[in-house]
Short mmCIF file of C-alpha atoms in Angstrom, two decimals:
data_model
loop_
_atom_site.label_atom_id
_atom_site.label_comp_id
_atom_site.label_asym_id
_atom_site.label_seq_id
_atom_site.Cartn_x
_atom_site.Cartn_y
_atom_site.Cartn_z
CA UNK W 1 0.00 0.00 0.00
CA UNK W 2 2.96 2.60 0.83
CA UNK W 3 4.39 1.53 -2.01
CA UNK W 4 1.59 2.43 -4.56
CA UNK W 5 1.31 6.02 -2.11
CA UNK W 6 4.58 6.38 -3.33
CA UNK W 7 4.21 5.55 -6.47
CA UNK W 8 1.20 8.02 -7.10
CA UNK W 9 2.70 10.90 -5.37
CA UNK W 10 5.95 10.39 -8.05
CA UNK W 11 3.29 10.65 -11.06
CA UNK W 12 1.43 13.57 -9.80
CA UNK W 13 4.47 15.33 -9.04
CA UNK W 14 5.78 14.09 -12.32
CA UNK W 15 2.60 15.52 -13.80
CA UNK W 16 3.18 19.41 -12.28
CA UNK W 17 6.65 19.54 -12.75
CA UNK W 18 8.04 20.94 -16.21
CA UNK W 19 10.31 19.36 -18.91
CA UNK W 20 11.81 22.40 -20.73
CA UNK W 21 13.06 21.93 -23.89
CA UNK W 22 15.43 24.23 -25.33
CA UNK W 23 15.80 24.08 -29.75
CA UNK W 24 17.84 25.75 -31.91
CA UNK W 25 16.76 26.88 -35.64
CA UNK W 26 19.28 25.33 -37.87
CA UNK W 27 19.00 28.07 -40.00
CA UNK W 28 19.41 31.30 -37.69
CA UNK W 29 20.56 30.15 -34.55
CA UNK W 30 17.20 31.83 -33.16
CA UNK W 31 16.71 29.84 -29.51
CA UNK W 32 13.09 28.88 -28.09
CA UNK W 33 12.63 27.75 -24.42
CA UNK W 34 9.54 26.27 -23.77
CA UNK W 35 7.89 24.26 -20.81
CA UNK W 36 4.70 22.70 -20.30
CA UNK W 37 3.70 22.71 -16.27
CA UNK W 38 0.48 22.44 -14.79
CA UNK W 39 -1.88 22.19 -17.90
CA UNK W 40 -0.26 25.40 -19.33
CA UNK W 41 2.38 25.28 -22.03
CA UNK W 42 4.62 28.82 -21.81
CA UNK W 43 7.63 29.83 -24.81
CA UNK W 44 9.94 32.21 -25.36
CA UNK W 45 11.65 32.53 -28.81
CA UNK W 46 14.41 34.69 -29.00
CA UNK W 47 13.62 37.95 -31.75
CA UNK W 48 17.05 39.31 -33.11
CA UNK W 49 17.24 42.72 -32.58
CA UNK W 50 16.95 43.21 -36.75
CA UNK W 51 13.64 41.25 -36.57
CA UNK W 52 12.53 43.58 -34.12
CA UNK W 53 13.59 46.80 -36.09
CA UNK W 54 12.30 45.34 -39.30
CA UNK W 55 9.02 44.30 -38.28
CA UNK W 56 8.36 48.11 -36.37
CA UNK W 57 10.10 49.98 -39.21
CA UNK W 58 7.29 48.29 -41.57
CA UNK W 59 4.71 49.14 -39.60
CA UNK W 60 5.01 52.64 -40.03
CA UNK W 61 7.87 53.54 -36.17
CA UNK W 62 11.05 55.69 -36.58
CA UNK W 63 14.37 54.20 -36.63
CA UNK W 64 14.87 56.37 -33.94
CA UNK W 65 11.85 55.00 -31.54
CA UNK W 66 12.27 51.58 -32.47
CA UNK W 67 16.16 51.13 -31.80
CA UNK W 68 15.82 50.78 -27.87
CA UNK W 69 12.61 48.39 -27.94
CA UNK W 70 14.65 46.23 -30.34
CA UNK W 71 17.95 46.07 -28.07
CA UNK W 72 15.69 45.36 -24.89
CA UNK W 73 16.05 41.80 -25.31
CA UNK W 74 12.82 40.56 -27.23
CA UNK W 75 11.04 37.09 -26.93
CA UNK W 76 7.96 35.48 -28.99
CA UNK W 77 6.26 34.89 -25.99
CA UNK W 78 3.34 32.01 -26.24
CA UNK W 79 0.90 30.98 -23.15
CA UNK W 80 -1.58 29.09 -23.46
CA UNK W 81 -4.35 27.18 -21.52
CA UNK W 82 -4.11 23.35 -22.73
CA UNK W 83 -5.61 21.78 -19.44
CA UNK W 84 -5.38 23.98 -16.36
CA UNK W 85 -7.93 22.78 -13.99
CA UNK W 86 -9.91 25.94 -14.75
CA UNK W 87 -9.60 29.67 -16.41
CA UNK W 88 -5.82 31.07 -16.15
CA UNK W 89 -5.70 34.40 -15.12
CA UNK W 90 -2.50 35.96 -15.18
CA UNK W 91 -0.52 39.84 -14.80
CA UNK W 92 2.74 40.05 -16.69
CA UNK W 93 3.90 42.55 -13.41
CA UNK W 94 3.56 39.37 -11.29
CA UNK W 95 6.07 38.06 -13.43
CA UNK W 96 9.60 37.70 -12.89
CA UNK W 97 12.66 38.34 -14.96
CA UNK W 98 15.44 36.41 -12.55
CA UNK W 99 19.27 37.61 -13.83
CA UNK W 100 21.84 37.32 -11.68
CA UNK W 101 20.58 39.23 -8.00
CA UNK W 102 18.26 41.13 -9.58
CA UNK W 103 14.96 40.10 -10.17
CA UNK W 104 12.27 42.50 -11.68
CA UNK W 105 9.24 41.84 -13.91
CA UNK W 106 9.32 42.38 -17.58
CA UNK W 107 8.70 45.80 -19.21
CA UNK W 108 5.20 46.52 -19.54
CA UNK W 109 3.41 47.76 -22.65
CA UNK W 110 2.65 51.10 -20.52
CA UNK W 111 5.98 51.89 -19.96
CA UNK W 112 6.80 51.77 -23.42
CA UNK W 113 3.40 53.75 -24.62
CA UNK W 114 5.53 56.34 -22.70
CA UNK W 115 8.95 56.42 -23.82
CA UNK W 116 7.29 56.49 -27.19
CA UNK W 117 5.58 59.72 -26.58
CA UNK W 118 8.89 61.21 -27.22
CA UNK W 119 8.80 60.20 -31.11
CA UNK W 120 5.41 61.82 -32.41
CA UNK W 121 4.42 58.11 -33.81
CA UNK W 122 1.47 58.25 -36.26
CA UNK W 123 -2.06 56.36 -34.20
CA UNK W 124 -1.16 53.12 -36.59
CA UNK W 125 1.96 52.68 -35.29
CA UNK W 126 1.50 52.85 -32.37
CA UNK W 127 -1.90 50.79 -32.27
CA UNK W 128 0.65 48.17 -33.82
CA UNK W 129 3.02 48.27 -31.09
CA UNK W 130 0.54 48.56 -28.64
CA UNK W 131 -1.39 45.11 -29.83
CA UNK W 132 2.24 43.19 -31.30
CA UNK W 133 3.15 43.04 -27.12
CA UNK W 134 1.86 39.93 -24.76
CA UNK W 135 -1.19 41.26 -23.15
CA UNK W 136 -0.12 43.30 -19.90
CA UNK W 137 -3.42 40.75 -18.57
CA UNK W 138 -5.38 38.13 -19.68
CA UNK W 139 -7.94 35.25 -18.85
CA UNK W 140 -7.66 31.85 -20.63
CA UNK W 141 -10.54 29.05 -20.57
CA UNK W 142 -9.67 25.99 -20.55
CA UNK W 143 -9.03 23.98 -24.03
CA UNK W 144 -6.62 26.32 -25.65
CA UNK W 145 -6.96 30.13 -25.10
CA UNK W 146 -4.00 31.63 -25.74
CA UNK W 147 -1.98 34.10 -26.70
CA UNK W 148 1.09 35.36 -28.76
CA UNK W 149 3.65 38.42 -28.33
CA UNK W 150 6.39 40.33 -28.04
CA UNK W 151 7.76 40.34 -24.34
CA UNK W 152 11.22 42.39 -23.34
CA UNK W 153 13.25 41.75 -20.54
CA UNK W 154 15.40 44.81 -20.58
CA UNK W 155 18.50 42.82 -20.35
CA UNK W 156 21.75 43.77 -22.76
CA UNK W 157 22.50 41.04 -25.50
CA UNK W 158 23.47 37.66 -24.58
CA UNK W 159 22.69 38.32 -20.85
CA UNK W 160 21.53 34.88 -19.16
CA UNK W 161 18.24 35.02 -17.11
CA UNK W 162 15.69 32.42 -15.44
CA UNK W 163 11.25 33.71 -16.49
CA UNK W 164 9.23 33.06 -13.71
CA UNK W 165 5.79 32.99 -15.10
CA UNK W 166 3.17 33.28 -12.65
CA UNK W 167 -0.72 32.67 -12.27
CA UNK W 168 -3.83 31.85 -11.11
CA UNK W 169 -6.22 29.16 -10.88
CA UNK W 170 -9.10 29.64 -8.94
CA UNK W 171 -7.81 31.37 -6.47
CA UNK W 172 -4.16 29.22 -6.43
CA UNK W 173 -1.16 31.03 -7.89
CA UNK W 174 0.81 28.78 -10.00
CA UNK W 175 4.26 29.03 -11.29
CA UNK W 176 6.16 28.03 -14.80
CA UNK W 177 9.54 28.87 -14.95
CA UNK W 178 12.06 28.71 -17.99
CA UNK W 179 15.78 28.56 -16.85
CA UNK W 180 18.87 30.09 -18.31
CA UNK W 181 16.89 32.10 -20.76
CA UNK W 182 19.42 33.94 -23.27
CA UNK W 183 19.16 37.21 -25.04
CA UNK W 184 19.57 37.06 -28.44
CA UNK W 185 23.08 38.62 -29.38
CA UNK V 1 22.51 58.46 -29.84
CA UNK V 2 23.14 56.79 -33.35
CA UNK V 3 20.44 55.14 -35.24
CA UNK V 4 21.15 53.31 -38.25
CA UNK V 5 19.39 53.98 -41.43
CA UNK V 6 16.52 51.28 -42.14
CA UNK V 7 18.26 50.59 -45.15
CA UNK V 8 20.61 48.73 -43.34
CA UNK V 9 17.52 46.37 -42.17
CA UNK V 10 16.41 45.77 -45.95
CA UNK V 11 16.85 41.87 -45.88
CA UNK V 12 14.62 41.54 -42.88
CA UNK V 13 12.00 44.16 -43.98
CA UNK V 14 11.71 41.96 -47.36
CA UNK V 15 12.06 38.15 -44.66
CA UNK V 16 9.76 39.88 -42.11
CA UNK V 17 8.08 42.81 -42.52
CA UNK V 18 5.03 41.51 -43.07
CA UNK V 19 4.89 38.34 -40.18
CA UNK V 20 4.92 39.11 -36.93
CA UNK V 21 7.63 36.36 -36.08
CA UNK V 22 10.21 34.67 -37.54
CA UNK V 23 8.83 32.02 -39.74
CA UNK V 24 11.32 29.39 -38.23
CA UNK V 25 9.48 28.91 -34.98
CA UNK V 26 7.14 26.26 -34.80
CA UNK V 27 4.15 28.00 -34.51
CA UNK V 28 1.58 26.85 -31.57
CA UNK V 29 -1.27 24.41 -33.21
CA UNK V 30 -4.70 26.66 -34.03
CA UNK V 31 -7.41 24.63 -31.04
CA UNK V 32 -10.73 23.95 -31.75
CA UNK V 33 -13.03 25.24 -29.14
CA UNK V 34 -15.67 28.07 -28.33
CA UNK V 35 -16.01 29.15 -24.59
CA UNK V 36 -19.59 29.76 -23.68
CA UNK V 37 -19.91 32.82 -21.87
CA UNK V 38 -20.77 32.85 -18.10
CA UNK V 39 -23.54 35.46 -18.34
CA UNK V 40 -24.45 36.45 -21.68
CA UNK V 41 -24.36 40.21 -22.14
CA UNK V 42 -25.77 42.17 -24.10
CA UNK V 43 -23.15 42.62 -27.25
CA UNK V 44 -21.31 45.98 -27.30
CA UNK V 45 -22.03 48.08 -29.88
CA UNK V 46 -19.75 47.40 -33.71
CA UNK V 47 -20.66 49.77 -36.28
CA UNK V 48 -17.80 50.31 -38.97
CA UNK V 49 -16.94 50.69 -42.76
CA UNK V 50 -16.15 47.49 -44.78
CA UNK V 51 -14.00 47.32 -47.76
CA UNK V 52 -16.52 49.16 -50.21
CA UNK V 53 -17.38 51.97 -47.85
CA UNK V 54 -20.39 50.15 -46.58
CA UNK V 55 -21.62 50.77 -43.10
CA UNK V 56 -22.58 47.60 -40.81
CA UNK V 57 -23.91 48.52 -37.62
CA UNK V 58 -24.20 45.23 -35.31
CA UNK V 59 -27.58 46.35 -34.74
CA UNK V 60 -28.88 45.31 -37.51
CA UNK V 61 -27.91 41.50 -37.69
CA UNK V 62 -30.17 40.62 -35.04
CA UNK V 63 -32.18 36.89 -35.48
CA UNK V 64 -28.69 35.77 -37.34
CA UNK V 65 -25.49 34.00 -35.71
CA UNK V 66 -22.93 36.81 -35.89
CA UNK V 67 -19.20 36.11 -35.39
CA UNK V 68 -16.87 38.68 -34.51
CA UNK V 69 -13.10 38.36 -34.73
CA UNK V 70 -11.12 41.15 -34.10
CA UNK V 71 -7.71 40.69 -35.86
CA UNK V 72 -4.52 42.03 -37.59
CA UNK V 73 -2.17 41.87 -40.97
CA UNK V 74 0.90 41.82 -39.04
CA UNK V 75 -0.81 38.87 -36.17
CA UNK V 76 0.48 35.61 -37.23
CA UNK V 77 -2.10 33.62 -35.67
CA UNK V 78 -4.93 35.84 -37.17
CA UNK V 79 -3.42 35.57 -40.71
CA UNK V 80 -3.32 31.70 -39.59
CA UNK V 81 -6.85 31.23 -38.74
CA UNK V 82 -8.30 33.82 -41.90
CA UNK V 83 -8.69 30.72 -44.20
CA UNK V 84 -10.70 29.00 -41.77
CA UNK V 85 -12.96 31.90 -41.30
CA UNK V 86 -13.92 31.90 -45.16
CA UNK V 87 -14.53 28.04 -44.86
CA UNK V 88 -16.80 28.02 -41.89
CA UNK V 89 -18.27 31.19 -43.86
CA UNK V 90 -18.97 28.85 -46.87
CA UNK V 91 -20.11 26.21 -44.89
CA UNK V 92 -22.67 28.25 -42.61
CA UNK V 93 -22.83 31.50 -44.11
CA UNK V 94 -26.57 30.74 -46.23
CA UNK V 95 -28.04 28.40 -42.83
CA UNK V 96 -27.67 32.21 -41.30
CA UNK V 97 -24.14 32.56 -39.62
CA UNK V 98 -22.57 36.04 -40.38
CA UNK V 99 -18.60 36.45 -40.28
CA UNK V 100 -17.56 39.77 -39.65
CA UNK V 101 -13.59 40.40 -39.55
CA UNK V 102 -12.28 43.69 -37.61
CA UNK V 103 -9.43 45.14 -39.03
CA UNK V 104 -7.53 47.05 -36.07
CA UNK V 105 -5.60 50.05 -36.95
CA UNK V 106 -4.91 49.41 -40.32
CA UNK V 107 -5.51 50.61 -43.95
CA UNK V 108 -6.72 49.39 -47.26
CA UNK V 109 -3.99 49.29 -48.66
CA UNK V 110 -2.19 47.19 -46.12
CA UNK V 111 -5.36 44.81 -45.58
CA UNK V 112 -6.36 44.54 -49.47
CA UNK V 113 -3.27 43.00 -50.69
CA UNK V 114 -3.32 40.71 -47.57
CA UNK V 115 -6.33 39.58 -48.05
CA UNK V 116 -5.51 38.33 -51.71
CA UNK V 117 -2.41 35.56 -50.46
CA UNK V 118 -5.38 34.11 -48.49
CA UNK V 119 -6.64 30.98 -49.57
CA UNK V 120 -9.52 30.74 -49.85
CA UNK V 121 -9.89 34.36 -50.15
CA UNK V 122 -12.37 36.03 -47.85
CA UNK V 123 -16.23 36.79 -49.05
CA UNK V 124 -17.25 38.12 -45.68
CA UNK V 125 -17.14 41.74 -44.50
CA UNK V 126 -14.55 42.87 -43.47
CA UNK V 127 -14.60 45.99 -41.23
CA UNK V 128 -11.68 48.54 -40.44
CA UNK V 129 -11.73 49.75 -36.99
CA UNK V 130 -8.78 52.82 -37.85
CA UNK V 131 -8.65 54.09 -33.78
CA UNK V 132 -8.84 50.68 -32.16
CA UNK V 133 -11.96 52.16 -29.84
CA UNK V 134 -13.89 48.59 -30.27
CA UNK V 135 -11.09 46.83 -28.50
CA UNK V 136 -11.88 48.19 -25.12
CA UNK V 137 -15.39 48.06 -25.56
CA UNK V 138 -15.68 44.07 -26.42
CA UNK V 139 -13.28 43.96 -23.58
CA UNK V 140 -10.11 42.59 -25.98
CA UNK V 141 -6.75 42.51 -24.15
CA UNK V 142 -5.09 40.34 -27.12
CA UNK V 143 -5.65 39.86 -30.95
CA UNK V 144 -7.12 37.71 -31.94
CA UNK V 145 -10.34 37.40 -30.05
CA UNK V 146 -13.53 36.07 -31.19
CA UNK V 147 -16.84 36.44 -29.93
CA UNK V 148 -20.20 34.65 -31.27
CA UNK V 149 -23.50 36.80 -31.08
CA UNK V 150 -26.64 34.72 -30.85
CA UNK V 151 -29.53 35.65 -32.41
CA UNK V 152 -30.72 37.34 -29.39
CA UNK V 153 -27.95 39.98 -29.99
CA UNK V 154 -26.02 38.27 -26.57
CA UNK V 155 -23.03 37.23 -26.28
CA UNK V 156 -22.79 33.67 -26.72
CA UNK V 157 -19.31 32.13 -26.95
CA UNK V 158 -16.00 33.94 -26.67
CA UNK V 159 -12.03 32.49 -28.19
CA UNK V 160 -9.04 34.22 -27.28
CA UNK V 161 -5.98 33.35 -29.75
CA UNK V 162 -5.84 31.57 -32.97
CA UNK V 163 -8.76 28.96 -33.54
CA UNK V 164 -9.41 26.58 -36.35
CA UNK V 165 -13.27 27.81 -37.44
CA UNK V 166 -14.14 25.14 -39.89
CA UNK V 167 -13.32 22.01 -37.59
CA UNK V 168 -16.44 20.51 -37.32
CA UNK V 169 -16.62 21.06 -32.89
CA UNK V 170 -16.97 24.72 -34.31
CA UNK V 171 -19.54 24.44 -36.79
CA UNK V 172 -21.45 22.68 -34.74
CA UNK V 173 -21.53 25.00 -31.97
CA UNK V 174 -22.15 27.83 -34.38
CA UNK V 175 -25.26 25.84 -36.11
CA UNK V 176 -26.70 25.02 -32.61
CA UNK V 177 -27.67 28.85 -31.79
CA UNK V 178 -29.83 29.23 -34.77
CA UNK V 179 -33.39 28.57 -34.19
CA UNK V 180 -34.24 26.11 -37.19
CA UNK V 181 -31.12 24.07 -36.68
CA UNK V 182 -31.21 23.44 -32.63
CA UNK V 183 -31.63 19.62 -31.92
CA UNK V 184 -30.86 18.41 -35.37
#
């Protein structure tokens, strides 16, 4: 009997912790992290700072407003709600971006809304930023809400960092955490 | 502070300047599924020009299915999910299911061209919301995000992120709300 106990509380905590997986595009070198913990799978794919430039530039920013955003360390960021045992609910400033003895969440839509009032951006622009970046908030139901963005860290190129990804589930706060995260060079 | 000139960027404007993301990552799969809402509200008011300068007001669809997806050119699961969109359109459109596509922030010119690399192309409106002001009032915090209208001009299912509309789980749930097709 103590041994089947055992035995069950090995698969359920096999079943909440996280296998990350870390692969490499042959073709670019581009990095993605990704883990799958608690019913909720959670990415990050590195976005060279070029990618970052190109895609703003096109989409009608400065050269001039888009150079810091795209040297702030940017990630493809996926989350989404496979099998959580109810709706994921979830505040990117309750995340954590862990680098060395520092820890601080990522940068927020908000705060870049605001350095970008310094660059008189045309309303399409910056309705394009504004809805290219991982939702500041969101709720997921069950079966595969999700979402996909851009998510900075603030970190300089090639700096090494752990994402602690937090949130809720009926009233529990969960955690998903990819380790030695690396900005793209 | 030195900025270098976009020229410089000129391979990845003409690699990525139209996607979102880098087309190397494997993208996350499109899911199937339609939340029901909790408490149906009333739906917020949608009243905006479609490609041919045509005013639909929300309003006036009531006693049809009505299904609202608020999306983007530059949104790679939006772009993702389009051809679906025109499929379930097909496939429902004459039993009474409306598709109405919300352009955020962007032009015809930008949307037009778009719209021809989809396959099948769209036949449904599509609507250009230029300010983004519908976004807070359907309560949107990502794109895309769906929402299903039942006849009764409520609020009947909800999808946030990329779904696949013509997957028959979808249809179904769609077909369901109209009147003449409950309980077949």
């Amino acid at each position: 009997m103590n041994r089947l106990l055992l035995l069950l509380a090995l698969l359920l905590m096999s079943s909440a912790s996280s296998a990350q997986t870390r692969t490499v595009d042959p073709d670019s070198g581009v990095v993605t992290w990704e883990t799958r913990v608690h019913g909720v799978t959670l990415s990050l794919t590195q976005i060279l700072p070029d990618q970052a430039r190109a895609f703003y530039l096109n989409r009608g920013m400065t050269a001039e407003a888009v150079e810091s955003y795209a040297n702030a360390c940017v990630y493809m960021t996926v989350l989404r709600n496979d099998e959580a045992p109810g709706v994921v609910r979830f505040r990117l400033a309750d995340w954590s971006v862990v680098s060395g003895d520092r820890s601080r969440p990522p940068i927020g839509v908000d705060e870049w809304l605001v350095r970008l009032e310094a660059y008189a951006l045309t309303k399409a622009a910056l309705i394009a930023f504004r809805w290219a970046q991982f939702p500041p908030e969101q709720a997921y139901q069950p079966g595969g809400d999700w979402n996909q963005g851009m998510l900075t860290t603030g970190l300089a190129p090639n700096a090494d960092f752990d994402l602690v990804a937090r949130w809720d589930v009926a009233g529990e706060t969960y955690e998903g955490v990819l380790r030695h995260v690396r900005c793209a060079p | 502070m030195s900025v270098a000139h976009p020229d410089r960027y000129q391979w990845a404007w003409l690699l990525f300047g139209f996607w979102l993301l880098p087309a190397y990552a494997d993208l996350p799969p499109l899911t199937h599924g339609l939340t029901p809402t909790e408490t149906p509200e009333e739906a917020p008011p949608l009243r905006f020009p479609t490609l041919d300068d045509e005013i639909i007001d929300i309003k006036d669809l009531k006693g049809r299915v009505v299904l609202v997806n608020f999306w983007a050119t530059w949104c790679p699961p939006c772009r993702r999910e389009m051809p679906s969109l025109e499929q379930l359109y097909q496939m429902a459109g004459e039993k009474g299911v409306i598709v109405l596509a919300v352009n955020i922030g962007e032009d015809i010119d930008t949307v037009f061209p778009f719209l021809g690399q989809v396959d099948p192309s769209p036949t449904f409106p599509i609507l250009f919301d230029s300010d983004s002001g519908s976004l807070a009032q359907w309560k949107v915090k990502g794109l895309p995000t769906t929402f299903v209208v039942g006849p009764d001009g409520r609020l009947a299912y909800r999808a946030v992120g990329g779904r696949e509309f013509s997957h028959p789980d979808v249809v179904r749930q769609l077909l369901d709300l109209l009147p003449d097709e409950a309980g077949k």
